[in-house]
């Protein structure tokens, strides 16, 4: 804008001229520092003032870095040479000399250097002269062939050339021999045949791919309709990576995902339980593709150790689904995800078991449920599992093999129960709280899975040991001639009630009862027009028990709580001895009735006492044959 004429009648604002240079001082003449940042509190941070010492150090460092470490030595040498030359030529003292203006390359050449340069340049100049002469002669010859009538300019005369300076020679390729011609023809025909075959194969492969794509598209929508008909969850697929999401863009999904996870499962497992339809070109034999599938199944193993230290292992029979059809593939994938979720819950609860200890690894959980009984949960690859028809070994069958399969089914029920609790908690339902006996609202705790299975396993071991002791007592009494009947019912609930115990979140436990009847007799009753017989027992013992290991003995006058097997053995021994002593008293009364004898039981000394005609008979303690306790 500088340099433009300014009119006197222009307004003042048009006469203002602004410089393009960045201002470095304010209105008061103070230097303006460069602003670097402004804090959230409003404090302004300026660029610090340069340090003169640092600038000087940087300048000195650059001198040595750019001109060498021997800069001063060179400078002194050059200055000394200039001083010597100036002292030899005193007439030129008025000329300005400097070390920087002296250049060794400006010195005159020696005769040897000049001769060498002439020897190198003169042959090259002769060659260049000959080439330029030949080029000029050829150009003039070509221009002379043009007619003077057609040319508007005068053509320079053609120099005298020697005869036959420029001649033309025609070279003809000789024809090949017959065999070579035949070979050439065969080569041409073969190459054309190969080209035609490649083109035909290309069209054929393209037609095949188009037909396969059409069939795959039809199968794609057929499978989609089957999935929708079977009520599997369908979700819109996310847009491809890098899709345009601006205003006016098509944000609708062109595909869908299949969700086969449980509704209340954690988000991690819901993301795993997602598959999509296989697109054309994917190398897969299944109609669905599962990107997060791990191909593992849960196996439950029960290891028992007897008194001799012999170990036996039993496991459940893992049924592998047939994944050739769509339903089998989805069912297999869903089973794997559910069992992975069960295993994650077992790992979370294994560290807080109140009545058992557990060892946990990445794919293995070992729970010492009871003495000599270990319960193992393991995630096994499908490739290591045998087909269902080949799982017929002793470790798969029998009672304990069925028990392991029952544990797997119970784990699934307990997982569903936990999901129901989470749903009720999320929706604010009444299943998360209940009213106790004092009519107070109490929150229901989170249902446990592993603790329930451990309690049932301990209860099974407890019932087995209890039955062994009662069977031992029954066999001992039978050997001495006393008819004894044992009725043992480990589960007093029906199958429907047991299922409700697993599915409902309550404090009720599985329980049963056992009865030991001694001295069985048959009583015949006769009434008018009716006659029947009745079995009766003179003495009986009743026990009730509850999971995991609660036992109570119901005697005639009291109820005792039994906490150990030795205590149970002692109780059975005492009650059996009491029954036999009482039976001896009855027999003694029958025998001593003619002499007016008296028989009674001494509770303090555990003896039967008989008196008749001045005689006293004591029948004391004894041991059963074959009874070790």
XYZ file of C-alpha atoms in Angstrom:
629
model
C 0.000 0.000 0.000
C 3.043 2.248 0.363
C 3.748 4.412 -2.624
C 0.096 5.123 -3.546
C -0.933 8.743 -3.926
C -2.976 10.082 -1.084
C -5.593 12.702 -1.749
C -6.015 15.560 0.684
C -9.778 15.155 0.722
C -9.647 11.486 1.769
C -10.982 10.613 5.231
C -8.572 10.010 8.083
C -9.278 6.277 8.259
C -8.128 5.879 4.671
C -4.909 7.731 5.372
C -3.974 5.108 8.000
C -1.140 2.865 6.806
C -0.453 -0.451 8.533
C 2.921 -2.078 8.280
C 3.207 -5.817 7.532
C 6.012 -6.255 10.017
C 5.138 -8.054 13.251
C 4.981 -5.542 16.159
C 7.642 -6.086 18.756
C 6.830 -3.209 21.123
C 3.602 -2.038 22.688
C 2.255 1.483 22.912
C 4.444 2.234 25.923
C 7.650 1.079 24.243
C 7.968 -2.160 26.197
C 9.004 -5.274 24.277
C 6.158 -7.716 23.475
C 6.921 -11.311 24.451
C 5.552 -14.246 22.460
C 2.536 -15.905 24.142
C 2.932 -19.702 24.465
C -0.134 -20.868 26.451
C -3.028 -19.753 28.642
C -3.902 -21.849 31.721
C -7.541 -22.637 32.681
C -7.165 -20.061 35.498
C -6.420 -17.347 32.914
C -2.679 -17.082 33.580
C -0.659 -16.231 30.461
C 2.609 -18.056 29.826
C 5.137 -16.157 27.660
C 8.280 -17.288 25.920
C 11.282 -16.699 28.204
C 13.829 -14.056 27.202
C 16.904 -15.453 25.415
C 20.015 -15.896 27.512
C 23.046 -14.011 26.068
C 25.475 -16.538 27.492
C 23.680 -19.429 25.789
C 23.547 -17.533 22.469
C 27.278 -16.827 22.653
C 28.040 -20.462 23.484
C 25.880 -21.631 20.575
C 27.625 -19.227 18.176
C 31.081 -20.440 19.243
C 29.966 -24.048 18.913
C 28.686 -23.407 15.374
C 32.035 -21.804 14.422
C 33.930 -24.936 15.338
C 31.231 -27.259 13.911
C 31.100 -25.517 10.517
C 34.772 -24.490 10.031
C 36.586 -27.295 11.855
C 38.347 -27.622 15.162
C 41.622 -26.271 13.675
C 39.972 -23.033 12.590
C 42.343 -20.774 14.530
C 45.480 -22.659 13.351
C 44.403 -22.276 9.709
C 43.625 -18.636 10.261
C 47.022 -18.006 11.841
C 48.809 -19.855 8.984
C 46.975 -17.860 6.324
C 47.605 -14.595 8.153
C 51.332 -15.441 8.402
C 51.563 -16.177 4.640
C 49.788 -12.943 3.774
C 52.162 -11.000 6.034
C 55.195 -12.554 4.293
C 53.848 -11.699 0.817
C 53.032 -8.185 1.887
C 56.552 -7.740 3.305
C 58.164 -8.925 -0.017
C 56.112 -6.428 -2.088
C 56.289 -3.097 -0.219
C 54.955 -1.165 -3.226
C 51.504 -2.765 -2.887
C 50.981 -1.831 0.753
C 48.010 0.261 -0.257
C 46.138 -2.880 -1.557
C 43.910 -4.729 0.887
C 45.013 -8.303 1.615
C 43.018 -10.876 3.476
C 43.410 -14.559 4.282
C 39.897 -15.328 3.116
C 40.565 -14.022 -0.460
C 43.565 -16.307 -1.130
C 42.650 -19.412 -3.151
C 45.276 -22.043 -4.089
C 43.331 -22.972 -7.246
C 44.060 -19.534 -8.815
C 47.796 -20.212 -9.050
C 49.242 -20.382 -12.649
C 49.686 -23.796 -14.312
C 53.074 -25.353 -14.741
C 54.363 -26.372 -18.201
C 53.927 -30.011 -17.349
C 50.274 -29.503 -16.434
C 49.647 -27.496 -19.621
C 51.233 -30.204 -21.828
C 49.152 -32.905 -20.203
C 45.949 -30.917 -20.718
C 46.797 -30.357 -24.446
C 47.518 -34.081 -24.893
C 44.051 -34.931 -23.553
C 42.052 -32.242 -25.369
C 43.555 -32.181 -28.925
C 42.648 -35.828 -29.878
C 39.114 -35.257 -28.710
C 38.858 -32.053 -30.726
C 40.075 -33.900 -33.884
C 37.397 -36.553 -33.407
C 34.719 -33.912 -32.907
C 35.882 -32.101 -36.074
C 35.619 -35.255 -38.156
C 32.125 -36.031 -36.871
C 30.896 -32.510 -37.552
C 32.346 -32.636 -41.115
C 30.659 -35.937 -41.929
C 27.364 -34.640 -40.560
C 27.600 -31.468 -42.663
C 28.355 -33.441 -45.864
C 25.445 -35.814 -45.291
C 23.061 -32.941 -44.674
C 24.117 -31.207 -47.881
C 23.659 -34.443 -49.868
C 20.125 -34.871 -48.584
C 19.241 -31.292 -49.387
C 20.533 -31.609 -52.972
C 17.989 -34.344 -53.754
C 15.160 -31.867 -53.337
C 14.145 -30.201 -56.572
C 15.093 -26.584 -56.968
C 11.557 -25.839 -58.197
C 10.012 -26.980 -54.980
C 12.520 -25.154 -52.877
C 12.132 -21.424 -52.304
C 15.632 -21.026 -50.965
C 18.914 -21.569 -52.740
C 20.565 -24.875 -52.048
C 24.285 -24.709 -51.353
C 26.444 -26.591 -53.808
C 27.163 -30.188 -53.055
C 30.774 -30.823 -52.317
C 32.694 -33.172 -54.527
C 32.346 -36.595 -52.991
C 34.284 -39.652 -54.048
C 32.411 -42.123 -56.248
C 30.285 -44.690 -54.482
C 30.533 -42.727 -51.259
C 26.947 -43.604 -50.326
C 25.521 -46.929 -51.583
C 22.526 -49.048 -50.542
C 22.500 -52.822 -50.106
C 19.349 -54.961 -49.933
C 19.599 -57.994 -47.672
C 16.980 -60.757 -48.029
C 16.522 -63.404 -45.403
C 16.847 -66.898 -46.896
C 13.753 -69.087 -46.553
C 13.941 -71.670 -43.755
C 14.192 -75.355 -44.496
C 11.091 -77.550 -44.629
C 11.458 -78.951 -41.126
C 11.819 -75.492 -39.618
C 8.727 -74.265 -41.486
C 6.769 -77.255 -40.187
C 7.966 -76.562 -36.663
C 6.960 -72.891 -36.966
C 3.489 -73.838 -38.169
C 3.061 -76.304 -35.315
C 4.284 -73.678 -32.856
C 1.764 -71.123 -34.141
C -1.103 -73.641 -34.069
C -0.144 -74.819 -30.563
C 0.040 -71.288 -29.183
C -3.345 -70.449 -30.685
C -4.836 -73.674 -29.318
C -3.434 -72.918 -25.857
C -4.828 -69.390 -25.986
C -8.251 -70.689 -26.985
C -8.181 -73.280 -24.232
C -7.210 -70.664 -21.620
C -10.003 -68.392 -22.799
C -12.476 -71.303 -22.669
C -11.335 -72.255 -19.155
C -11.655 -68.642 -18.075
C -15.248 -68.443 -19.337
C -16.023 -71.817 -17.781
C -14.623 -70.869 -14.348
C -16.453 -67.553 -14.474
C -19.732 -69.287 -15.306
C -19.134 -71.795 -12.516
C -18.439 -69.022 -10.007
C -21.572 -67.178 -11.068
C -23.681 -70.300 -10.643
C -22.134 -71.076 -7.252
C -22.707 -67.483 -6.179
C -26.354 -67.726 -7.218
C -26.839 -71.007 -5.329
C -25.028 -69.608 -2.304
C -27.285 -66.559 -2.329
C -30.384 -68.752 -2.407
C -28.998 -70.914 0.405
C -28.103 -67.771 2.353
C -31.680 -66.535 2.476
C -33.040 -70.044 3.074
C -30.810 -70.390 6.131
C -31.799 -66.897 7.277
C -35.474 -67.857 7.141
C -34.745 -71.066 9.068
C -32.950 -69.111 11.780
C -35.842 -66.650 12.013
C -38.368 -69.486 12.142
C -36.522 -71.154 15.044
C -36.676 -67.860 17.014
C -32.935 -67.303 17.230
C -31.964 -63.720 17.946
C -31.163 -61.570 14.896
C -29.186 -58.344 15.204
C -28.316 -55.741 12.552
C -24.688 -56.026 11.534
C -22.492 -52.950 12.063
C -21.473 -50.896 9.075
C -18.162 -51.831 7.412
C -15.023 -50.144 8.644
C -14.464 -46.790 6.969
C -18.089 -46.264 5.906
C -19.248 -42.699 5.361
C -21.370 -41.526 8.279
C -22.015 -37.946 7.240
C -25.327 -36.229 6.721
C -27.375 -37.892 4.031
C -25.324 -41.123 4.063
C -27.013 -44.515 4.051
C -26.687 -45.744 7.636
C -28.863 -48.838 7.268
C -27.235 -52.242 7.702
C -27.143 -54.621 4.743
C -26.568 -57.786 6.789
C -27.451 -59.310 10.162
C -25.822 -61.201 13.034
C -27.163 -64.246 14.882
C -27.175 -63.991 18.686
C -27.453 -67.272 20.591
C -26.357 -66.158 24.081
C -28.505 -66.017 27.201
C -30.375 -62.824 27.891
C -28.935 -62.051 31.336
C -25.382 -63.192 30.603
C -22.530 -60.697 31.089
C -21.618 -58.521 28.141
C -18.389 -60.483 27.569
C -20.249 -63.721 26.877
C -22.994 -62.011 24.889
C -20.320 -60.653 22.547
C -18.854 -64.140 22.235
C -22.255 -65.640 21.410
C -22.508 -63.951 18.008
C -22.207 -65.503 14.562
C -22.826 -64.394 11.006
C -23.829 -66.084 7.800
C -20.939 -67.341 5.721
C -20.391 -65.169 2.649
C -19.356 -66.447 -0.738
C -15.644 -67.149 -0.846
C -15.119 -68.003 2.843
C -13.451 -71.365 3.345
C -15.904 -72.904 5.786
C -18.023 -76.026 5.723
C -20.693 -74.571 8.011
C -23.435 -72.169 7.056
C -22.580 -69.981 10.053
C -19.246 -68.466 11.071
C -18.429 -67.962 14.774
C -15.503 -65.531 15.117
C -15.172 -65.937 18.923
C -15.776 -69.676 19.277
C -13.181 -71.605 21.329
C -14.438 -75.182 20.656
C -14.262 -76.307 24.298
C -16.650 -78.335 26.453
C -17.020 -78.667 30.219
C -16.203 -82.067 31.700
C -16.934 -83.066 35.321
C -14.753 -85.757 36.891
C -15.404 -87.438 40.256
C -12.361 -89.110 41.810
C -12.931 -91.497 44.720
C -10.243 -92.931 47.014
C -11.106 -95.943 49.171
C -9.549 -96.934 52.502
C -6.794 -98.909 50.736
C -5.655 -95.879 48.710
C -7.063 -97.116 45.376
C -8.333 -94.266 43.217
C -11.193 -94.457 40.735
C -12.233 -91.695 38.355
C -15.619 -91.201 36.740
C -16.653 -88.466 34.299
C -19.733 -87.428 32.424
C -20.458 -88.402 28.827
C -20.015 -85.335 26.628
C -22.438 -85.373 23.693
C -21.083 -83.617 20.594
C -23.759 -82.155 18.369
C -23.963 -82.909 14.662
C -22.972 -79.589 13.094
C -23.853 -80.563 9.541
C -27.211 -78.797 9.794
C -27.957 -75.252 10.907
C -29.759 -76.109 14.157
C -27.021 -78.469 15.346
C -24.327 -75.871 14.687
C -26.155 -73.175 16.670
C -26.950 -75.572 19.510
C -23.312 -76.699 19.769
C -22.061 -73.101 19.813
C -24.641 -72.110 22.424
C -23.738 -75.075 24.661
C -20.064 -74.105 24.537
C -20.763 -70.475 25.479
C -23.042 -71.499 28.372
C -20.442 -73.918 29.731
C -17.734 -71.248 29.449
C -19.925 -68.910 31.489
C -20.515 -71.672 34.064
C -16.767 -72.235 34.331
C -16.131 -68.506 34.856
C -18.702 -68.455 37.684
C -17.080 -71.538 39.245
C -13.673 -69.819 39.180
C -15.145 -66.745 40.870
C -16.757 -68.789 43.661
C -13.934 -71.310 44.189
C -11.935 -68.951 46.407
C -14.757 -68.475 48.939
C -16.003 -72.010 49.663
C -16.805 -72.339 53.407
C -16.732 -76.155 53.647
C -14.175 -77.205 50.997
C -10.837 -76.204 49.494
C -10.202 -75.648 45.782
C -7.270 -75.373 43.371
C -7.819 -73.150 40.356
C -5.906 -72.872 37.070
C -6.728 -71.485 33.635
C -8.882 -74.422 32.511
C -9.042 -76.642 35.598
C -10.792 -76.431 38.984
C -10.212 -79.168 41.594
C -12.500 -79.118 44.667
C -11.807 -81.395 47.634
C -15.442 -81.857 48.538
C -14.987 -84.541 51.205
C -12.496 -87.041 52.550
C -11.334 -89.177 49.619
C -13.605 -87.350 47.155
C -12.415 -84.787 44.603
C -14.630 -82.958 42.144
C -12.897 -81.680 39.001
C -14.256 -79.180 36.443
C -12.240 -78.931 33.230
C -12.587 -77.180 29.861
C -11.531 -79.729 27.218
C -11.013 -79.152 23.485
C -13.520 -80.851 21.224
C -10.686 -82.518 19.318
C -9.690 -84.439 22.475
C -13.188 -85.795 23.092
C -14.294 -89.121 21.658
C -17.652 -89.362 19.860
C -20.669 -90.276 21.955
C -20.857 -93.864 20.681
C -17.263 -94.549 21.773
C -17.709 -93.260 25.320
C -18.631 -96.642 26.758
C -15.712 -97.228 29.152
C -16.132 -97.852 32.887
C -15.213 -94.234 33.625
C -18.285 -93.015 31.694
C -20.912 -95.486 32.906
C -22.223 -96.645 36.222
C -23.822 -94.691 39.001
C -21.027 -92.125 39.345
C -20.900 -91.474 35.605
C -24.603 -90.658 35.714
C -23.963 -88.532 38.809
C -21.401 -86.444 36.875
C -23.930 -85.928 34.067
C -26.480 -84.908 36.690
C -24.023 -82.330 38.044
C -23.689 -80.796 34.560
C -27.479 -80.515 34.281
C -27.700 -79.023 37.786
C -25.049 -76.417 36.909
C -27.165 -75.227 33.999
C -30.236 -74.944 36.219
C -28.276 -73.009 38.824
C -26.947 -70.655 36.155
C -30.486 -69.949 34.948
C -31.499 -69.310 38.547
C -28.670 -66.782 38.898
C -29.816 -65.056 35.713
C -33.335 -64.870 37.106
C -32.016 -63.239 40.253
C -30.045 -60.675 38.231
C -33.100 -59.880 36.125
C -35.309 -59.454 39.199
C -32.662 -57.237 40.766
C -32.446 -55.133 37.630
C -36.222 -54.793 37.344
C -36.701 -54.265 41.092
C -38.769 -57.429 41.581
C -39.717 -59.175 44.822
C -37.406 -62.154 44.239
C -34.458 -60.216 45.639
C -36.115 -59.850 49.076
C -38.367 -61.858 51.355
C -40.169 -61.495 54.703
C -38.689 -63.477 57.610
C -40.456 -64.854 60.678
C -40.371 -61.471 62.397
C -42.162 -59.893 59.414
C -39.063 -57.955 58.413
C -38.041 -57.498 54.808
C -34.673 -59.211 54.298
C -32.599 -59.049 51.116
C -31.916 -62.406 49.486
C -28.249 -63.114 48.834
C -26.822 -63.803 45.418
C -27.392 -67.524 44.698
C -24.257 -69.638 44.568
C -23.547 -72.389 42.057
C -20.408 -74.149 43.215
C -21.480 -74.163 46.859
C -24.726 -75.908 45.940
C -22.901 -78.611 43.965
C -20.344 -79.046 46.754
C -23.108 -79.434 49.331
C -24.829 -82.095 47.224
C -21.536 -83.968 46.731
C -20.786 -83.859 50.445
C -24.321 -84.993 51.176
C -23.900 -87.970 48.851
C -20.662 -88.998 50.589
C -22.331 -88.489 53.974
C -25.318 -90.670 53.032
C -22.991 -93.350 51.678
C -21.005 -93.565 54.925
C -24.170 -93.456 57.004
C -25.674 -96.318 55.007
C -22.478 -98.348 55.453
C -22.687 -98.070 59.250
C -26.384 -98.937 59.333
C -25.846 -101.909 56.995
C -23.048 -103.109 59.266
C -25.406 -103.012 62.268
C -28.134 -104.814 60.334
C -25.793 -107.581 59.177
C -24.423 -108.046 62.703
C -27.878 -108.417 64.238
C -28.929 -110.798 61.471
C -25.919 -113.011 62.178
C -26.983 -113.452 65.810
C -30.512 -114.434 64.750
C -32.371 -111.145 65.212
C -34.527 -110.151 62.272
C -33.737 -106.572 61.394
C -35.172 -104.283 58.720
C -33.475 -101.099 57.407
C -35.319 -98.464 55.435
C -33.024 -95.763 54.032
C -34.371 -92.810 52.033
C -31.613 -90.260 51.253
C -33.980 -87.833 49.476
C -37.318 -87.260 51.088
C -38.463 -84.896 48.352
C -39.855 -85.865 44.996
C -38.028 -85.142 41.743
C -40.199 -82.084 41.145
C -39.370 -80.730 44.608
C -35.657 -81.385 44.105
C -35.788 -79.401 40.874
C -37.495 -76.550 42.720
C -34.724 -76.617 45.333
C -32.211 -76.034 42.558
C -34.195 -73.393 40.690
C -35.597 -71.414 43.634
C -33.420 -69.143 45.721
C -34.376 -70.363 49.196
C -32.681 -71.682 52.334
C -34.273 -75.112 52.111
C -31.896 -78.042 51.854
C -32.150 -81.584 50.599
C -32.887 -84.096 53.385
C -33.891 -87.687 54.069
C -34.550 -90.230 56.825
C -33.574 -93.736 57.858
C -35.281 -96.259 60.161
C -33.796 -99.370 61.752
C -36.401 -101.917 62.907
C -35.324 -104.761 65.263
C -37.019 -108.042 66.296
C -39.576 -108.301 63.512
C -42.682 -110.403 64.369
C -45.949 -111.389 62.687
C -49.202 -110.837 64.614
C -52.407 -112.515 63.403
C -55.648 -110.648 64.128
C -59.061 -112.265 63.754
C -62.317 -110.325 63.763
C -65.846 -111.324 62.698
C -65.858 -111.849 58.953
C -62.262 -110.423 58.743
C -58.856 -111.884 59.307
C -55.449 -110.441 58.459
C -51.825 -110.449 59.549
C -49.658 -107.547 60.721
C -45.878 -107.208 60.897
C -44.666 -105.442 64.046
C -41.308 -104.604 65.555
C -40.380 -104.470 69.154
C -37.765 -101.765 68.834
C -36.806 -99.148 66.226
C -34.303 -96.331 65.651
C -35.131 -93.294 63.530
C -32.654 -90.864 61.955
C -33.174 -87.689 59.950
C -30.420 -85.954 58.008
C -29.975 -82.852 55.918
C -27.384 -81.683 53.420
C -24.505 -81.351 53.630
C -23.820 -83.377 56.819
C -26.458 -82.765 59.500
C -27.675 -85.907 61.339
C -30.192 -86.223 64.158
C -31.195 -89.426 66.018
C -34.786 -89.581 67.342
C -34.859 -91.773 70.449
C -37.751 -92.599 72.755
C -37.323 -89.706 75.132
C -35.022 -87.290 73.330
C -33.472 -86.206 70.055
C -29.700 -86.227 69.712
C -27.592 -84.316 67.203
C -24.739 -86.435 65.860
C -21.659 -84.679 64.506
C -19.264 -87.545 63.664
C -19.191 -91.172 62.548
C -17.615 -92.463 65.811
C -20.439 -90.829 67.724
C -22.954 -92.566 65.452
C -21.227 -95.936 65.946
C -21.278 -95.480 69.699
C -24.984 -94.586 69.607
C -25.800 -97.670 67.516
C -23.784 -99.851 69.887
C -25.497 -98.424 72.983
C -29.005 -98.663 71.572
C -28.457 -102.195 70.243
C -27.042 -103.286 73.566
C -29.988 -101.726 75.365
C -32.421 -103.513 73.073
C -30.734 -106.900 73.584
C -30.574 -106.502 77.344
C -34.258 -105.592 77.363
C -35.007 -108.629 75.186
C -33.076 -110.822 77.664
C -35.201 -109.410 80.481
C -38.365 -110.340 78.606
C -37.148 -113.885 78.021
C -36.122 -114.125 81.694
C -39.567 -113.027 82.886
C -41.204 -115.684 80.729
C -38.909 -118.385 82.120
C -39.098 -117.268 85.762
C -42.855 -116.690 85.839
C -43.579 -120.034 87.661
C -41.162 -119.103 90.487
C -42.223 -115.448 90.607
C -38.838 -114.178 89.297
C -38.087 -110.525 88.623
C -35.992 -109.180 85.772
C -35.031 -105.558 85.210
C -32.480 -103.470 83.338
C -29.780 -101.581 85.256
C -29.150 -98.382 83.225
C -26.058 -97.368 85.198
C -24.089 -100.572 84.728
C -25.712 -101.570 81.405
C -26.643 -105.018 82.733
C -29.756 -107.159 82.927
C -30.475 -108.361 86.479
C -32.646 -111.383 87.292
C -33.800 -112.513 90.791
C -35.757 -115.604 91.796
C -35.841 -117.695 94.975
C -32.792 -115.989 96.428
C -30.763 -116.228 93.231
C -29.373 -113.217 91.339
C -28.184 -113.335 87.695
C -26.260 -110.510 86.009
C -26.013 -110.306 82.204
C -23.459 -107.640 81.327
C -21.941 -105.968 78.216
C -20.892 -107.975 75.185
C -19.596 -107.447 71.679
C -21.277 -108.448 68.445
C -19.506 -110.933 66.216
C -18.199 -109.095 63.173
C -18.889 -105.632 64.610
C -15.656 -103.711 64.868
C -16.842 -100.740 66.870
